[in-house]
Coordinates of C-alpha atoms in Angstrom, one line a residue:
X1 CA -3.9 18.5 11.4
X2 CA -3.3 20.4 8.1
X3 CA -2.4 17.5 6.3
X4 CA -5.3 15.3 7.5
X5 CA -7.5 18.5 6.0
X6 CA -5.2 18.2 2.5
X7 CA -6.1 14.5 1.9
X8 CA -9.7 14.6 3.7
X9 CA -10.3 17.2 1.1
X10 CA -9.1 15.4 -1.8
X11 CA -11.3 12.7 -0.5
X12 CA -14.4 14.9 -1.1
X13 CA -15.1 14.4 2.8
X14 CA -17.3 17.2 4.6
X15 CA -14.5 20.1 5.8
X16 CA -16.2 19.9 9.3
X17 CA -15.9 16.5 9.9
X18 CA -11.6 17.1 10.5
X19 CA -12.7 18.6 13.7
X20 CA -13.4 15.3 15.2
X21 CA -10.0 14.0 14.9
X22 CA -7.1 14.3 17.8
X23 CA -4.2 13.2 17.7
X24 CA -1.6 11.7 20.2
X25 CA 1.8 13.7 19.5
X26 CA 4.8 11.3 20.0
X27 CA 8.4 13.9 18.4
X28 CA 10.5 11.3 18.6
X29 CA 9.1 8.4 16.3
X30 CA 9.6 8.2 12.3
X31 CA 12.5 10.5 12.4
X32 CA 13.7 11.7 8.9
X33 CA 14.9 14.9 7.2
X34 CA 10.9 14.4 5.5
X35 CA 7.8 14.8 7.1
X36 CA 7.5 11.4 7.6
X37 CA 6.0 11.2 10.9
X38 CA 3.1 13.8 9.6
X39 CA 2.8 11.6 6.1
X40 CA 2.4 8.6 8.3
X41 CA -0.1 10.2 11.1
X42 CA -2.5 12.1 8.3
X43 CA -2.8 8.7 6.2
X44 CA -3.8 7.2 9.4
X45 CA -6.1 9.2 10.8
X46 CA -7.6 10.2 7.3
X47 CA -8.8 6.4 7.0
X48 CA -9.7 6.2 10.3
X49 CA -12.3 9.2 9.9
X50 CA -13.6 7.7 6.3
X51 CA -14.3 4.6 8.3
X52 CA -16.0 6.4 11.2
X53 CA -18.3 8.5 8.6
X54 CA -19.7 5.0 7.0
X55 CA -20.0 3.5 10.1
X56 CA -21.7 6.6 11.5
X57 CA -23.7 6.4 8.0
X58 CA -24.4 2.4 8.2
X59 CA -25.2 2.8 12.4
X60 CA -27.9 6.0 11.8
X61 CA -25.2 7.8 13.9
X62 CA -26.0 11.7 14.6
X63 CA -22.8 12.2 15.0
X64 CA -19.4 10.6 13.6
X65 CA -17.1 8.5 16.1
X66 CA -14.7 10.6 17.4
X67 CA -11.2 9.3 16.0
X68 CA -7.9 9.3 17.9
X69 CA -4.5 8.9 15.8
X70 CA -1.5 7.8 18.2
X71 CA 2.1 8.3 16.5
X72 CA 3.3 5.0 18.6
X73 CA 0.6 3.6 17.3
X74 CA 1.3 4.7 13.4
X75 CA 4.9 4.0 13.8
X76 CA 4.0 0.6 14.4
X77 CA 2.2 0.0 12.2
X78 CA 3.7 1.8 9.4
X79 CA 6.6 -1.0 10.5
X80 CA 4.7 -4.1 10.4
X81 CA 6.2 -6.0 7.8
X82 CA 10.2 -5.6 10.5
X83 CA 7.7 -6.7 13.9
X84 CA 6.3 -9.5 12.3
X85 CA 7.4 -12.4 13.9
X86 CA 6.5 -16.1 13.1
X87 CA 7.1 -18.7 16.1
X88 CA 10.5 -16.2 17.7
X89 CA 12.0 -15.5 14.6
X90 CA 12.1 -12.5 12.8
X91 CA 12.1 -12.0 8.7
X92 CA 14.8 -10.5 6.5
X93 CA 13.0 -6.8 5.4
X94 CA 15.3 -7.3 1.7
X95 CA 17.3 -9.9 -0.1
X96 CA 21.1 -10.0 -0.3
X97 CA 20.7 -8.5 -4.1
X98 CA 17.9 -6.1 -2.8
X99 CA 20.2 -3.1 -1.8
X100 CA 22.3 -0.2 -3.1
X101 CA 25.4 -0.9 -5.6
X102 CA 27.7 1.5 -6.8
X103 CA 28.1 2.1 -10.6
X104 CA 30.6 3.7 -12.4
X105 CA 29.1 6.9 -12.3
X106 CA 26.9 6.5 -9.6
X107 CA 24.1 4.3 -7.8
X108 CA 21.5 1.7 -8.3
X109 CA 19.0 0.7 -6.3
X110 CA 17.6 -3.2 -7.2
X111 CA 14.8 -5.1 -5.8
X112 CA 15.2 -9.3 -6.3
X113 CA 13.1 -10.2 -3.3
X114 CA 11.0 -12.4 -5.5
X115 CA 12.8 -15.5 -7.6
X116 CA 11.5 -14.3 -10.9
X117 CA 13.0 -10.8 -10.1
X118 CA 16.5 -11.8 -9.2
X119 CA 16.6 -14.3 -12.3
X120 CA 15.8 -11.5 -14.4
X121 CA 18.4 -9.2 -12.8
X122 CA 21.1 -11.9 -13.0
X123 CA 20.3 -12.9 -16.5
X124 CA 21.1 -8.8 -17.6
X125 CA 24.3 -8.9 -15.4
X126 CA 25.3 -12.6 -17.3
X127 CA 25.5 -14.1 -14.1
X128 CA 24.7 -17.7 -13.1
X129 CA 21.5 -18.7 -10.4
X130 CA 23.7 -18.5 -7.5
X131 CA 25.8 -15.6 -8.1
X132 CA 26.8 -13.9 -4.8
X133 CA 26.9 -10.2 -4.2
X134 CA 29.8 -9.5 -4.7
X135 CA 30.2 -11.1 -8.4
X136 CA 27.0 -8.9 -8.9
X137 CA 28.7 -6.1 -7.6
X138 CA 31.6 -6.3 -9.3
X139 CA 29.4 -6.3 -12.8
X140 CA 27.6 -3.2 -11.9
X141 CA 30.6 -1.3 -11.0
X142 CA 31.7 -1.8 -15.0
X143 CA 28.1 0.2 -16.0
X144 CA 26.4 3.1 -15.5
X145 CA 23.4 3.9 -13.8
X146 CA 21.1 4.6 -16.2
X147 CA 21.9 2.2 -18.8
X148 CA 21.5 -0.5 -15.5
X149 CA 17.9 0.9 -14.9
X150 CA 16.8 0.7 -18.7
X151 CA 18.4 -2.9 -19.4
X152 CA 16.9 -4.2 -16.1
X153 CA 13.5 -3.1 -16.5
X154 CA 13.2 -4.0 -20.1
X155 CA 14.3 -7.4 -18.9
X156 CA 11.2 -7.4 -16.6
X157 CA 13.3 -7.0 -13.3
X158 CA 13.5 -4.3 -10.9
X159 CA 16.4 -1.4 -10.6
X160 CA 16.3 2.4 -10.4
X161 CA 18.9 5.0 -10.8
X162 CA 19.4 7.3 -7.9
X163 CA 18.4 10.7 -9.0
X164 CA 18.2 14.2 -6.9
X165 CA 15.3 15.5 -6.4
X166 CA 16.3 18.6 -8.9
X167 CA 16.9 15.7 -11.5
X168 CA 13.6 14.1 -10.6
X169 CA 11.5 17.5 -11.4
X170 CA 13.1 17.7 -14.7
X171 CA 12.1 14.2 -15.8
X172 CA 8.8 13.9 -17.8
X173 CA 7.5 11.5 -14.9
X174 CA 7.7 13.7 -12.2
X175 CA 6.1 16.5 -14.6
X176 CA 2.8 14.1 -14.8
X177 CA 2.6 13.1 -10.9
X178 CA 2.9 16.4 -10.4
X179 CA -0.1 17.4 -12.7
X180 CA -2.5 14.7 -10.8
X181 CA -4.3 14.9 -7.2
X182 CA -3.4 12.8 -4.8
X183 CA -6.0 10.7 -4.9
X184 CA -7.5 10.3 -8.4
X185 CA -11.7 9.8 -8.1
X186 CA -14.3 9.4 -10.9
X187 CA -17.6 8.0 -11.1
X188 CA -18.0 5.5 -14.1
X189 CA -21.9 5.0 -14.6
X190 CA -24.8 6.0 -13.1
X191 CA -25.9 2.6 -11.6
X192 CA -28.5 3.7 -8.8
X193 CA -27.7 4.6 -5.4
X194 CA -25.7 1.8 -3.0
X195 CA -28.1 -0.2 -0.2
X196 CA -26.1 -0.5 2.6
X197 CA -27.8 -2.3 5.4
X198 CA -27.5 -1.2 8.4
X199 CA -25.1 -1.8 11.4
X200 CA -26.6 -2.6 14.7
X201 CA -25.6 1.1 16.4
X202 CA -24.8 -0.6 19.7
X203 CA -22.1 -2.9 18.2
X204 CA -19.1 -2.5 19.7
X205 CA -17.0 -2.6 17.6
X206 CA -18.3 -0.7 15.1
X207 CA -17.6 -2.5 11.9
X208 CA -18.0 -0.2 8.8
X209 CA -17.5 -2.6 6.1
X210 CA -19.4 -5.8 7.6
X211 CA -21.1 -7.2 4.9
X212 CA -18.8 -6.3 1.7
X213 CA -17.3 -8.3 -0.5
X214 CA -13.5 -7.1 -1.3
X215 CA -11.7 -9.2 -4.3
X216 CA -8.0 -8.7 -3.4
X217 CA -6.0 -8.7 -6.4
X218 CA -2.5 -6.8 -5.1
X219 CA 0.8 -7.7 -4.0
X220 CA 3.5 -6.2 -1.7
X221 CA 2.7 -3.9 -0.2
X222 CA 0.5 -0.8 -0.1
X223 CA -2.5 -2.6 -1.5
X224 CA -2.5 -5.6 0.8
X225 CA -2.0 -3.1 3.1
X226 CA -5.2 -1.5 1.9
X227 CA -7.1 -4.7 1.9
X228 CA -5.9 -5.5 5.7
X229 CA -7.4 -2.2 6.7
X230 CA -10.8 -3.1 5.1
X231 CA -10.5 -6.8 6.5
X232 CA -10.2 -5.2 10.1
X233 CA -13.2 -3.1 9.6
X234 CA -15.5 -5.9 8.4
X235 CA -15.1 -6.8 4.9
X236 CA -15.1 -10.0 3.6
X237 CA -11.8 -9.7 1.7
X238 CA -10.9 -12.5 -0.7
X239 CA -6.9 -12.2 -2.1
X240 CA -6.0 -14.2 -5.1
X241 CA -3.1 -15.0 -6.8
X242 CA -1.5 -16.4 -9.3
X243 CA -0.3 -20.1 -8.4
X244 CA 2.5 -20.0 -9.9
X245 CA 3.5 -16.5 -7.8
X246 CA 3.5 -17.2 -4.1
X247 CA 3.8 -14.4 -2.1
X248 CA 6.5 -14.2 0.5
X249 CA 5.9 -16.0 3.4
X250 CA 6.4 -13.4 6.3
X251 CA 5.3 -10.7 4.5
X252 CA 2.0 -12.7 3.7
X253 CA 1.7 -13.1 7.4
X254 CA 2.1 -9.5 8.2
X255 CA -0.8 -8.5 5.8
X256 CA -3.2 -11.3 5.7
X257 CA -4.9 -10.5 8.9
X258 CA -8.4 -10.8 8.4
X259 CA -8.2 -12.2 4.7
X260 CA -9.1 -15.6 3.0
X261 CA -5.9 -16.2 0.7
X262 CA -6.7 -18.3 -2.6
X263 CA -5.2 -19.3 -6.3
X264 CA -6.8 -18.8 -9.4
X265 CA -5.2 -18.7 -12.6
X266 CA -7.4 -15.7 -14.4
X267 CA -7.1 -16.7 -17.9
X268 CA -8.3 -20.4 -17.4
X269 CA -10.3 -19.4 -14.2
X270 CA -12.4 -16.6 -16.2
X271 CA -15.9 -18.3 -15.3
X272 CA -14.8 -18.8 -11.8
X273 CA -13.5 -15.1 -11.6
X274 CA -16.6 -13.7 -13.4
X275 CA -18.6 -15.4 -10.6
X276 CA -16.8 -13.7 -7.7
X277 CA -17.0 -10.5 -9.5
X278 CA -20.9 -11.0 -9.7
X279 CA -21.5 -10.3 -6.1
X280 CA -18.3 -8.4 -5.4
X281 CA -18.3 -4.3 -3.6
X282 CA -14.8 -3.7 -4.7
X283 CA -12.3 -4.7 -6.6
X284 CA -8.8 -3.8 -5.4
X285 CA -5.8 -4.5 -7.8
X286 CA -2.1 -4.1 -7.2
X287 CA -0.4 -4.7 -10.6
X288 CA 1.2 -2.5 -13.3
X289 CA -1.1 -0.4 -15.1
X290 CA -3.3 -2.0 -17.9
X291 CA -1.7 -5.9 -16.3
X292 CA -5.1 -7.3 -15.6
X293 CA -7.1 -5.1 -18.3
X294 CA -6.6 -8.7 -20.6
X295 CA -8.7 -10.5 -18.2
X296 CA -11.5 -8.0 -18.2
X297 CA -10.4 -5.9 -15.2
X298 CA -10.3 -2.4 -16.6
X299 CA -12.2 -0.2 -14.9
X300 CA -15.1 0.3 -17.3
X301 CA -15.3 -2.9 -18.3
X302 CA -15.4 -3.6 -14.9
X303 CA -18.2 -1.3 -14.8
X304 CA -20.1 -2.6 -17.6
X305 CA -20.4 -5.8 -17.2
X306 CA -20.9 -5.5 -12.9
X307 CA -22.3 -1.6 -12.4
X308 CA -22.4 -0.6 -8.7
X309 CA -18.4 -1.5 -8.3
X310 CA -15.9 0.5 -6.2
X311 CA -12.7 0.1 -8.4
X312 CA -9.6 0.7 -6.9
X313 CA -6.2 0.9 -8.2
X314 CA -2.8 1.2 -7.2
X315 CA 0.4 1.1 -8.8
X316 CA 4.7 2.6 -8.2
X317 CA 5.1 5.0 -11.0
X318 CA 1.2 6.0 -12.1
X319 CA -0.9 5.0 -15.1
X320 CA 0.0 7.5 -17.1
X321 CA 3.8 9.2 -18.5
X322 CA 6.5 7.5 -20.1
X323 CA 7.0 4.8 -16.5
X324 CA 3.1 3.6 -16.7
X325 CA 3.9 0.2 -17.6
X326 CA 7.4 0.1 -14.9
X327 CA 7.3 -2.3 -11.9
X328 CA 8.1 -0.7 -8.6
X329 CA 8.3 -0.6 -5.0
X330 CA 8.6 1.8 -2.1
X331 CA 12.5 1.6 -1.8
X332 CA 12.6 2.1 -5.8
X333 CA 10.3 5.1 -5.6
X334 CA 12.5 6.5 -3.4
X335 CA 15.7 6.8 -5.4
X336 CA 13.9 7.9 -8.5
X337 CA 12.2 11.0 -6.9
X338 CA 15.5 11.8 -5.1
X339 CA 14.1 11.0 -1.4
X340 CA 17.5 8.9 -1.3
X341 CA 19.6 11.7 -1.9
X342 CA 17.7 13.7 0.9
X343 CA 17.7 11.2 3.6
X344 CA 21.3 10.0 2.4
X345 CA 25.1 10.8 3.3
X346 CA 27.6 12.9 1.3
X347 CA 29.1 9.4 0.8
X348 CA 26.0 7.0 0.3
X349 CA 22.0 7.6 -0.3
X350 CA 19.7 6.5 2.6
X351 CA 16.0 5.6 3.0
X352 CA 13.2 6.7 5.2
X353 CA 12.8 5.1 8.5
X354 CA 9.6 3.1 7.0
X355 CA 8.3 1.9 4.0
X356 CA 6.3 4.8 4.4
X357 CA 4.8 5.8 0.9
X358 CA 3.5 2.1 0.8
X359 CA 2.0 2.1 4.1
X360 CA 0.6 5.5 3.6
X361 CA -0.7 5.2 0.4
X362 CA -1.9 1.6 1.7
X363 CA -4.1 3.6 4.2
X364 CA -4.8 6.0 1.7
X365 CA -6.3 3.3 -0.4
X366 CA -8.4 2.0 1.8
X367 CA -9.5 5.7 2.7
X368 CA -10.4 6.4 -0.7
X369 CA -12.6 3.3 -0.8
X370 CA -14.6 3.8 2.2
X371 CA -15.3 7.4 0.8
X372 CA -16.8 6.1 -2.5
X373 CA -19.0 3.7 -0.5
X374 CA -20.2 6.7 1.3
X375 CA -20.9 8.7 -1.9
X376 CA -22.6 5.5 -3.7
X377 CA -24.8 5.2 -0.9
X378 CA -26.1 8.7 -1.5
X379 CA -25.4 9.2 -5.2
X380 CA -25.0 5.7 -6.9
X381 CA -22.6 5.6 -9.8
X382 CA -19.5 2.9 -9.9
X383 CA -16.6 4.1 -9.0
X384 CA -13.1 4.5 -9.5
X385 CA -10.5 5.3 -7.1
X386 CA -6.3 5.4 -8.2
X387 CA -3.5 6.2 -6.1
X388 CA 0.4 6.0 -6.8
X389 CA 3.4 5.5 -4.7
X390 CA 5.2 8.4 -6.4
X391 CA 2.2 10.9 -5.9
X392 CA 2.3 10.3 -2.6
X393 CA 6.1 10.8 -2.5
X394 CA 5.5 14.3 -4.1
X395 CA 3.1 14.7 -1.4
X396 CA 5.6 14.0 1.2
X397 CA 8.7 16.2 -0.4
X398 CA 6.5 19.0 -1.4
X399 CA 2.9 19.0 -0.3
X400 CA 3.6 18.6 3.9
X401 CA 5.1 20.6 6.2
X402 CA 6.8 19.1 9.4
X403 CA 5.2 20.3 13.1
X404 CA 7.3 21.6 15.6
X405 CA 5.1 20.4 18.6
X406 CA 5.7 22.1 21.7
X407 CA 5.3 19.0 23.9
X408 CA 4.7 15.5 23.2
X409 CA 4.0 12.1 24.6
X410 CA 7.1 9.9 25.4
X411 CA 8.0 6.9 23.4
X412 CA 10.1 3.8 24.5
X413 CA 9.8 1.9 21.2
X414 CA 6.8 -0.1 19.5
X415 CA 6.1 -2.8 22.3
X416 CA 2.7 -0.9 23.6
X417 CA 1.4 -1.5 20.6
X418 CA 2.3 -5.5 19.6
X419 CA 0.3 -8.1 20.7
X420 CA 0.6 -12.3 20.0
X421 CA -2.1 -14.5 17.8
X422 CA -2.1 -17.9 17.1
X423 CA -2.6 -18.8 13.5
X424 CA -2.5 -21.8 11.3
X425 CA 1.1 -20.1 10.3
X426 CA 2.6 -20.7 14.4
X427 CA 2.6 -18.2 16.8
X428 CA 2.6 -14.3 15.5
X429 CA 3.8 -11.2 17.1
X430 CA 2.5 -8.1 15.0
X431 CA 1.3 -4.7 15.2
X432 CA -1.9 -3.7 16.4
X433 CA -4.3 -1.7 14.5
X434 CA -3.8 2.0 13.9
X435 CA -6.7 2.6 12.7
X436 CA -8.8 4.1 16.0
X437 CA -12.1 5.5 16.0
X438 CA -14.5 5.2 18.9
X439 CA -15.8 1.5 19.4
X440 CA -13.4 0.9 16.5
X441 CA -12.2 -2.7 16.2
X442 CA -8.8 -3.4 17.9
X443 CA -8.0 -6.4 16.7
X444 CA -8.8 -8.9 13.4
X445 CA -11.2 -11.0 13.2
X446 CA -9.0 -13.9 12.1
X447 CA -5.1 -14.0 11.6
X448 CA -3.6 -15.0 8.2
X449 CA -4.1 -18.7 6.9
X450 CA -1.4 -20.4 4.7
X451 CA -0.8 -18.5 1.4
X452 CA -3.6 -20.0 -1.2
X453 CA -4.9 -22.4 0.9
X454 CA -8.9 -20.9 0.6
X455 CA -10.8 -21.9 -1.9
X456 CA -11.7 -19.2 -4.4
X457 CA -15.0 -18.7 -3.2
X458 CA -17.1 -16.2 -1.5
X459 CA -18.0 -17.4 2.0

């Protein structure tokens, strides 16, 4: 449990309260060279015990819920976004141009899931609309890995040299991750102390975050993630989006459980977004640091204008060092920090066996949020919670250290731990909750409705 005490701690939670999670040891799931399987079990079972302490908090609770984290369970969930299935059929995880390309001096790693992003990538390599891989492979084979990364990001798209993880700590990135805490936490204001009302303490289940209001403004994955985690627990969680940005379809199923999903266009939609913010608990954004700060959603003018809000961000690279601005995902993170190279061949760089720093800092996220709402409820003050894909990367190739169990409980793959839901999207087989506390919710309260087809409105 040492790394369930390492984030509880950066949390600010009570020490104490760490004794009143167990775990359910499974050796064989999330196998990597990393400490994945600990990552993925301590962000897990972290937010289960911040949502157990505000329940506890909300229910007049002597005592907190006693919180059980399952590995099979985890590992599930931590794949959601492969199990997802919509009427039989299974998604594609990455696009054809999504993948690994040689260069001439090394590798690149590109992401061109979205449209825009594979335009953008094409556009840099001269290619036409419907290039196929291998034209795109052939161009990448002619340049070199870093001058790839630069020309691709300054075009707006997505690509990332692969670097050890001796060439990672020598980059100034890396050198300001490694100066922040894993969580990032300050209190904005002093707005007075946060009225919770109370949960009826014979609810079953115990829902920590009925009542709240959550504005959803993230894409793939770890914040939606994050937002899915507070859905389950009771929130009211509103996602909006660009119209002109749909999300993908399957990967909008996986994480809209228990989420209204509407458009707005923020610059002509300011009244209308000023009006949601009015009554809003948290605010939850997704985007590149300083994206949405045009539109009046920095943090302290966030603050200023609606005191008593939990803030919280989450972005690939950090808001700070010379990547703050970058666009990233998981499988990017990954080459840059040099987790590639570890979980790679002589011959070829590799990938952990989930999207693992997005899920766990996804759980992370939500963790972090439930712990303000805690604190505000004794101490006030708005708040502002950050977290990072690439801090949580250092976390997991320096901060953990892998458990040798002595005996665990068996695992014959994630089935235990699917289930089926109707929706308005056709029939869905997903994970189950991880999150498990006692009388915890095991299931959503509603399953994903068609991307923007809510209106933006509070219920």
């Amino acid at each position: 449990m040492t790394a369930i005490k390492d984030a509880w701690e950066v949390l600010g939670g009570r020490p104490g309260l760490v004794s009143r999670v167990s775990a359910v040891v499974r050796p064989d799931v999330l196998d990597a060279r990393l400490p994945v399987r600990e990552l993925a079990r301590a962000c897990v079972g972290t937010c289960a015990l911040a949502a157990a302490e505000l329940g506890a908090r909300r229910a007049g609770l002597a005592e907190v819920p006693a919180v059980t984290v399952d590995d099979g369970a985890v590992a599930a969930a931590f794949h959601s976004e492969r199990l997802i299935q919509v009427d039989g059929r299974t998604p594609v995880a990455f696009a054809p141009l999504s993948r690994f390309w040689r260069t001439a001096d090394g590798w690149v790693r590109t992401h061109a899931n979205y449209p825009h992003h594979r335009a953008r990538l094409l556009a840099v390599l001269g290619l036409p609309a419907d290039a196929s891989a291998e034209q795109a492979a052939a161009r990448l084979a002619e340049r070199s890995a870093l001058e790839t990364e630069e020309a691709v990001q300054d075009a707006g798209g997505l690509a990332v040299a692969l670097r050890t993880p001796r060439e990672w700590r020598a980059h100034p990135q890396a050198a300001e991750v490694a100066a922040r805490p894993l969580v990032e936490r300050a209190v904005l204001d002093t707005a007075p102390a946060r009225v919770l009302p109370p949960v009826d303490r014979a609810a079953a289940p115990l829902l920590p975050a009925a009542g709240l209001r959550v504005l959803d403004l993230t894409r793939v994955l770890a914040g939606p993630v994050a937002t899915r985690t507070l859905a389950l627990l009771g929130a009211d969680v509103l996602r909006l989006d660009a119209p002109w940005l749909p999300e993908l379809p399957d990967l909008h199923a996986d994480t809209g459980f228990g989420k209204r999903s509407a458009t707005l266009d923020l610059a002509a939609g300011r009244d209308t977004l000023e009006e949601l913010l009015s009554t809003a608990d948290v605010v939850v954004t997704g985007y590149r640091p300083g994206a949405l700060d045009r539109f009046g959603l920095a943090p302290r003018a966030l603050a200023e204008r609606h005191p008593g809000l939990v803030v919280a961000q989450v972005s690939a690279w950090g808001g700070y060092g010379p990547w703050a601005g970058r666009r990233g995902f998981d499988s990017l993170v990954q080459v840059a920090t040099g987790i590639a190279v570890t979980e790679g061949a002589a011959d070829r760089p590799g990938a952990l066996p989930a999207q693992a720093l997005d899920h766990g800092t996804g759980y992370l996220l939500a963790a972090a949020v439930l712990r303000a709402l805690t604190e505000q409820s004794c101490d006030g003050g708005s708040r502002l919670v950050r977290l990072a894909l690439t801090r949580t990367a250092h976390w997991l190739t320096t901060g953990i250290h892998p458990a040798v169990p002595d005996q665990g409980a068996s695992y014959a793959g994630p089935d235990p731990w699917l289930t089926e839901t109707d929706s308005p999207l056709g029939r869905l087989r997903h994970a189950r909750p991880a999150v498990s506390f006692t009388d915890a919710p095991t299931g959503w309260a509603r399953p994903a409705t068609p991307w923007g087809a809510d209106p933006a409105a509070w219920r």
